[in-house]
Amino acid sequence: MKKIALFPGSFDPFTVGHESIVNRALPLFDELVIGIGVNQDKHKLFPLDKRVEWIKALFKHEQKLSVQVFEGLTVDFCKKINAEYVLRGLRTSADFEYERAIGQTNKVLDEGIETVFLLTRPEHTFISSSIVKDVFKNGGDISKFIPEGIKIDV
Ligand code: ADP
């Protein structure tokens, strides 16, 4: 059976931290689906269609990777795409506590799903979409936080 992983998130916007997690996870799985969840509470800045377009363009040569939008429970979407793995990135102990609760909840909801965590590279520990959003909203240059292949055109 193919090893399919879902990397769920808001990716508002997709940062170099996310890019690094994806590139390091690719060799571990047969397929990797970047799933943009649309029903989370967080305030979104960048339009959904742009977020999809930017990530697709960035990984256009990556045969194992696809980008999809989903609504509802992560475990339900995993079932739909036959993913047995949920990929998440860990930066800090705060991330760990947050992710632990979500991962353990998902395990109760669906015993067949394993959450796999990759540690952030040290130089990406401080990078978060929320802070990048704030910098952008206030007219700052966000290019150093965004993958080189993404041109923010909004
Ligand atoms: P969510 O809204 O689900 O937290 P995000 O788009 O903020 O979605 O993050 C998606 C995943 O990427 C999460 O597991 C998050 O911990 C991870 N992540 C975010 N920023 C980084 C980073 N700089 N380095 C490593 N992982 C990160």
PDB file of C-alpha atoms and ligand atoms in Angstrom:
ATOM      1  CA  MET A   1       0.000   0.000   0.000  1.00  0.00           C
ATOM      2  CA  LYS A   2       1.198   3.463  -0.905  1.00  0.00           C
ATOM      3  CA  LYS A   3       2.390   5.672   1.942  1.00  0.00           C
ATOM      4  CA  ILE A   4       0.297   8.807   1.559  1.00  0.00           C
ATOM      5  CA  ALA A   5       0.729  11.783   3.898  1.00  0.00           C
ATOM      6  CA  LEU A   6      -1.399  14.857   4.359  1.00  0.00           C
ATOM      7  CA  PHE A   7       0.305  18.110   5.369  1.00  0.00           C
ATOM      8  CA  PRO A   8      -2.630  20.184   6.608  1.00  0.00           C
ATOM      9  CA  GLY A   9      -2.490  23.876   7.410  1.00  0.00           C
ATOM     10  CA  SER A  10      -3.700  27.345   6.611  1.00  0.00           C
ATOM     11  CA  PHE A  11      -0.500  28.343   4.791  1.00  0.00           C
ATOM     12  CA  ASP A  12      -1.520  32.000   5.036  1.00  0.00           C
ATOM     13  CA  PRO A  13       1.054  32.433   3.612  1.00  0.00           C
ATOM     14  CA  PHE A  14       3.280  29.397   2.832  1.00  0.00           C
ATOM     15  CA  THR A  15       6.692  30.168   4.368  1.00  0.00           C
ATOM     16  CA  VAL A  16      10.252  28.886   4.070  1.00  0.00           C
ATOM     17  CA  GLY A  17       9.512  26.927   7.270  1.00  0.00           C
ATOM     18  CA  HIS A  18       6.691  25.047   5.525  1.00  0.00           C
ATOM     19  CA  GLU A  19       8.846  24.562   2.411  1.00  0.00           C
ATOM     20  CA  SER A  20      11.618  22.965   4.438  1.00  0.00           C
ATOM     21  CA  ILE A  21       9.197  20.561   6.158  1.00  0.00           C
ATOM     22  CA  VAL A  22       7.758  19.540   2.758  1.00  0.00           C
ATOM     23  CA  ASN A  23      11.160  19.015   1.130  1.00  0.00           C
ATOM     24  CA  ARG A  24      12.371  16.911   4.032  1.00  0.00           C
ATOM     25  CA  ALA A  25       9.160  14.856   4.153  1.00  0.00           C
ATOM     26  CA  LEU A  26       9.028  14.069   0.443  1.00  0.00           C
ATOM     27  CA  PRO A  27      11.577  11.212   0.553  1.00  0.00           C
ATOM     28  CA  LEU A  28       9.637   9.589   3.416  1.00  0.00           C
ATOM     29  CA  PHE A  29       6.354   9.090   1.554  1.00  0.00           C
ATOM     30  CA  ASP A  30       5.073   7.867  -1.819  1.00  0.00           C
ATOM     31  CA  GLU A  31       2.672  10.796  -2.043  1.00  0.00           C
ATOM     32  CA  LEU A  32       2.362  14.055  -0.141  1.00  0.00           C
ATOM     33  CA  VAL A  33      -0.808  16.122  -0.234  1.00  0.00           C
ATOM     34  CA  ILE A  34      -0.646  19.704   0.989  1.00  0.00           C
ATOM     35  CA  GLY A  35      -4.155  20.292   2.308  1.00  0.00           C
ATOM     36  CA  ILE A  36      -5.313  23.854   2.802  1.00  0.00           C
ATOM     37  CA  GLY A  37      -7.969  23.711   5.506  1.00  0.00           C
ATOM     38  CA  VAL A  38     -10.651  26.340   5.076  1.00  0.00           C
ATOM     39  CA  ASN A  39     -12.670  26.029   8.250  1.00  0.00           C
ATOM     40  CA  GLN A  40     -10.225  27.111  10.917  1.00  0.00           C
ATOM     41  CA  ASP A  41     -10.884  30.157  13.093  1.00  0.00           C
ATOM     42  CA  LYS A  42      -7.718  32.007  12.225  1.00  0.00           C
ATOM     43  CA  HIS A  43      -8.150  35.247  10.335  1.00  0.00           C
ATOM     44  CA  LYS A  44      -7.046  34.755   6.734  1.00  0.00           C
ATOM     45  CA  LEU A  45      -5.223  37.441   4.813  1.00  0.00           C
ATOM     46  CA  PHE A  46      -4.236  35.911   1.502  1.00  0.00           C
ATOM     47  CA  PRO A  47      -7.003  34.681  -0.848  1.00  0.00           C
ATOM     48  CA  LEU A  48      -7.463  30.918  -0.964  1.00  0.00           C
ATOM     49  CA  ASP A  49      -6.997  30.696  -4.743  1.00  0.00           C
ATOM     50  CA  LYS A  50      -3.673  32.554  -4.450  1.00  0.00           C
ATOM     51  CA  ARG A  51      -2.461  30.281  -1.645  1.00  0.00           C
ATOM     52  CA  VAL A  52      -3.246  27.251  -3.814  1.00  0.00           C
ATOM     53  CA  GLU A  53      -1.637  28.795  -6.901  1.00  0.00           C
ATOM     54  CA  TRP A  54       1.583  29.787  -5.090  1.00  0.00           C
ATOM     55  CA  ILE A  55       2.140  26.341  -3.563  1.00  0.00           C
ATOM     56  CA  LYS A  56       1.298  24.550  -6.838  1.00  0.00           C
ATOM     57  CA  ALA A  57       3.736  26.731  -8.771  1.00  0.00           C
ATOM     58  CA  LEU A  58       6.463  26.182  -6.180  1.00  0.00           C
ATOM     59  CA  PHE A  59       6.251  22.382  -6.425  1.00  0.00           C
ATOM     60  CA  LYS A  60       5.207  22.066 -10.072  1.00  0.00           C
ATOM     61  CA  HIS A  61       8.037  19.646 -10.872  1.00  0.00           C
ATOM     62  CA  GLU A  62       7.370  17.457  -7.851  1.00  0.00           C
ATOM     63  CA  GLN A  63       5.463  14.413  -9.121  1.00  0.00           C
ATOM     64  CA  LYS A  64       4.708  13.068  -5.633  1.00  0.00           C
ATOM     65  CA  LEU A  65       3.070  16.247  -4.422  1.00  0.00           C
ATOM     66  CA  SER A  66      -0.380  17.732  -4.898  1.00  0.00           C
ATOM     67  CA  VAL A  67      -2.273  20.646  -3.381  1.00  0.00           C
ATOM     68  CA  GLN A  68      -5.901  20.346  -2.313  1.00  0.00           C
ATOM     69  CA  VAL A  69      -8.408  22.415  -0.373  1.00  0.00           C
ATOM     70  CA  PHE A  70     -10.490  20.721   2.302  1.00  0.00           C
ATOM     71  CA  GLU A  71     -13.225  21.481   4.759  1.00  0.00           C
ATOM     72  CA  GLY A  72     -14.170  19.555   7.870  1.00  0.00           C
ATOM     73  CA  LEU A  73     -12.184  17.113   9.955  1.00  0.00           C
ATOM     74  CA  THR A  74      -8.606  16.335   8.988  1.00  0.00           C
ATOM     75  CA  VAL A  75      -9.181  12.617   9.644  1.00  0.00           C
ATOM     76  CA  ASP A  76     -12.188  12.612   7.278  1.00  0.00           C
ATOM     77  CA  PHE A  77     -10.113  14.214   4.557  1.00  0.00           C
ATOM     78  CA  CYS A  78      -7.336  11.664   5.190  1.00  0.00           C
ATOM     79  CA  LYS A  79      -9.837   8.880   4.607  1.00  0.00           C
ATOM     80  CA  LYS A  80     -11.019  10.519   1.389  1.00  0.00           C
ATOM     81  CA  ILE A  81      -7.499  10.673  -0.063  1.00  0.00           C
ATOM     82  CA  ASN A  82      -6.323   7.373   1.507  1.00  0.00           C
ATOM     83  CA  ALA A  83      -3.724   9.104   3.664  1.00  0.00           C
ATOM     84  CA  GLU A  84      -2.567   7.207   6.761  1.00  0.00           C
ATOM     85  CA  TYR A  85      -0.140   9.901   7.875  1.00  0.00           C
ATOM     86  CA  VAL A  86      -0.605  13.480   8.986  1.00  0.00           C
ATOM     87  CA  LEU A  87       2.551  15.558   8.725  1.00  0.00           C
ATOM     88  CA  ARG A  88       3.130  18.494  11.068  1.00  0.00           C
ATOM     89  CA  GLY A  89       6.082  20.732  11.885  1.00  0.00           C
ATOM     90  CA  LEU A  90       7.315  21.445  15.411  1.00  0.00           C
ATOM     91  CA  ARG A  91       9.042  24.684  16.322  1.00  0.00           C
ATOM     92  CA  THR A  92       8.664  25.173  20.059  1.00  0.00           C
ATOM     93  CA  SER A  93       7.315  23.517  23.192  1.00  0.00           C
ATOM     94  CA  ALA A  94       4.122  25.546  22.636  1.00  0.00           C
ATOM     95  CA  ASP A  95       3.768  23.891  19.221  1.00  0.00           C
ATOM     96  CA  PHE A  96       4.325  20.533  20.886  1.00  0.00           C
ATOM     97  CA  GLU A  97       1.504  21.003  23.412  1.00  0.00           C
ATOM     98  CA  TYR A  98      -0.879  22.225  20.723  1.00  0.00           C
ATOM     99  CA  GLU A  99       0.053  19.455  18.300  1.00  0.00           C
ATOM    100  CA  ARG A 100      -0.021  16.774  20.991  1.00  0.00           C
ATOM    101  CA  ALA A 101      -3.664  17.527  21.774  1.00  0.00           C
ATOM    102  CA  ILE A 102      -4.658  17.572  18.105  1.00  0.00           C
ATOM    103  CA  GLY A 103      -2.665  14.431  17.270  1.00  0.00           C
ATOM    104  CA  GLN A 104      -4.078  12.501  20.222  1.00  0.00           C
ATOM    105  CA  THR A 105      -7.614  13.637  19.368  1.00  0.00           C
ATOM    106  CA  ASN A 106      -7.146  12.517  15.783  1.00  0.00           C
ATOM    107  CA  LYS A 107      -5.889   9.152  17.034  1.00  0.00           C
ATOM    108  CA  VAL A 108      -9.106   8.685  19.031  1.00  0.00           C
ATOM    109  CA  LEU A 109     -11.180   9.748  16.043  1.00  0.00           C
ATOM    110  CA  ASP A 110      -9.332   7.398  13.706  1.00  0.00           C
ATOM    111  CA  GLU A 111      -6.961   4.727  15.024  1.00  0.00           C
ATOM    112  CA  GLY A 112      -5.534   4.221  11.532  1.00  0.00           C
ATOM    113  CA  ILE A 113      -3.934   7.669  11.303  1.00  0.00           C
ATOM    114  CA  GLU A 114      -0.403   8.364  12.539  1.00  0.00           C
ATOM    115  CA  THR A 115       0.804  11.921  13.045  1.00  0.00           C
ATOM    116  CA  VAL A 116       4.421  12.386  12.013  1.00  0.00           C
ATOM    117  CA  PHE A 117       6.355  15.399  13.291  1.00  0.00           C
ATOM    118  CA  LEU A 118       9.436  16.960  11.787  1.00  0.00           C
ATOM    119  CA  LEU A 119      11.467  19.436  13.817  1.00  0.00           C
ATOM    120  CA  THR A 120      11.968  22.821  12.261  1.00  0.00           C
ATOM    121  CA  ARG A 121      15.442  23.818  11.173  1.00  0.00           C
ATOM    122  CA  PRO A 122      16.905  26.183  13.817  1.00  0.00           C
ATOM    123  CA  GLU A 123      16.911  29.128  11.406  1.00  0.00           C
ATOM    124  CA  HIS A 124      13.155  28.725  10.809  1.00  0.00           C
ATOM    125  CA  THR A 125      12.063  28.424  14.450  1.00  0.00           C
ATOM    126  CA  PHE A 126      10.872  32.030  14.711  1.00  0.00           C
ATOM    127  CA  ILE A 127       9.007  32.057  11.399  1.00  0.00           C
ATOM    128  CA  SER A 128       5.233  31.895  11.602  1.00  0.00           C
ATOM    129  CA  SER A 129       2.536  32.787   9.083  1.00  0.00           C
ATOM    130  CA  SER A 130       0.888  35.096  11.629  1.00  0.00           C
ATOM    131  CA  ILE A 131       3.998  37.224  12.087  1.00  0.00           C
ATOM    132  CA  VAL A 132       4.696  37.241   8.335  1.00  0.00           C
ATOM    133  CA  LYS A 133       1.106  38.444   7.845  1.00  0.00           C
ATOM    134  CA  ASP A 134       1.636  41.272  10.331  1.00  0.00           C
ATOM    135  CA  VAL A 135       4.832  42.368   8.601  1.00  0.00           C
ATOM    136  CA  PHE A 136       3.030  42.325   5.228  1.00  0.00           C
ATOM    137  CA  LYS A 137      -0.011  44.240   6.539  1.00  0.00           C
ATOM    138  CA  ASN A 138       2.278  46.941   7.838  1.00  0.00           C
ATOM    139  CA  GLY A 139       4.140  47.333   4.569  1.00  0.00           C
ATOM    140  CA  GLY A 140       7.282  45.345   5.464  1.00  0.00           C
ATOM    141  CA  ASP A 141       9.323  43.192   3.108  1.00  0.00           C
ATOM    142  CA  ILE A 142       8.350  39.548   3.583  1.00  0.00           C
ATOM    143  CA  SER A 143      10.496  38.108   0.787  1.00  0.00           C
ATOM    144  CA  LYS A 144      13.033  36.588   3.221  1.00  0.00           C
ATOM    145  CA  PHE A 145      10.280  34.513   4.871  1.00  0.00           C
ATOM    146  CA  ILE A 146       8.694  33.233   1.668  1.00  0.00           C
ATOM    147  CA  PRO A 147      10.164  30.570  -0.653  1.00  0.00           C
ATOM    148  CA  GLU A 148      12.108  32.057  -3.553  1.00  0.00           C
ATOM    149  CA  GLY A 149       9.734  30.400  -6.009  1.00  0.00           C
ATOM    150  CA  ILE A 150       6.737  32.327  -4.666  1.00  0.00           C
ATOM    151  CA  LYS A 151       6.018  35.837  -5.824  1.00  0.00           C
ATOM    152  CA  ILE A 152       3.383  37.509  -3.670  1.00  0.00           C
ATOM    153  CA  ASP A 153       1.127  39.148  -6.287  1.00  0.00           C
ATOM    154  CA  VAL A 154      -1.806  40.484  -4.288  1.00  0.00           C
TER     155      VAL A 154
HETATM  156  P1  ADP B   1      -2.276  25.703  11.195  1.00  0.00           P
HETATM  157  O1  ADP B   1      -3.241  26.810  11.025  1.00  0.00           O
HETATM  158  O2  ADP B   1      -2.877  24.338  11.026  1.00  0.00           O
HETATM  159  O3  ADP B   1      -1.391  25.805  12.410  1.00  0.00           O
HETATM  160  P2  ADP B   1      -0.032  26.618   9.622  1.00  0.00           P
HETATM  161  O4  ADP B   1      -0.128  26.940   8.179  1.00  0.00           O
HETATM  162  O5  ADP B   1       0.218  27.754  10.559  1.00  0.00           O
HETATM  163  O6  ADP B   1      -1.369  25.840   9.928  1.00  0.00           O
HETATM  164  O7  ADP B   1       1.068  25.510   9.886  1.00  0.00           O
HETATM  165  C1  ADP B   1       1.003  24.245   9.290  1.00  0.00           C
HETATM  166  C2  ADP B   1       2.047  23.342   9.916  1.00  0.00           C
HETATM  167  O8  ADP B   1       3.340  23.853   9.644  1.00  0.00           O
HETATM  168  C3  ADP B   1       1.967  23.229  11.441  1.00  0.00           C
HETATM  169  O9  ADP B   1       2.302  21.911  11.816  1.00  0.00           O
HETATM  170  C4  ADP B   1       3.013  24.192  11.919  1.00  0.00           C
HETATM  171  O10 ADP B   1       3.515  23.816  13.199  1.00  0.00           O
HETATM  172  C5  ADP B   1       4.056  24.002  10.843  1.00  0.00           C
HETATM  173  N1  ADP B   1       4.924  25.172  10.722  1.00  0.00           N
HETATM  174  C6  ADP B   1       4.562  26.465  10.631  1.00  0.00           C
HETATM  175  N2  ADP B   1       5.642  27.272  10.550  1.00  0.00           N
HETATM  176  C7  ADP B   1       6.725  26.452  10.617  1.00  0.00           C
HETATM  177  C8  ADP B   1       8.151  26.671  10.620  1.00  0.00           C
HETATM  178  N3  ADP B   1       8.666  27.897  10.562  1.00  0.00           N
HETATM  179  N4  ADP B   1       8.960  25.590  10.699  1.00  0.00           N
HETATM  180  C9  ADP B   1       8.422  24.347  10.803  1.00  0.00           C
HETATM  181  N5  ADP B   1       7.111  24.069  10.811  1.00  0.00           N
HETATM  182  C10 ADP B   1       6.262  25.106  10.730  1.00  0.00           C
END
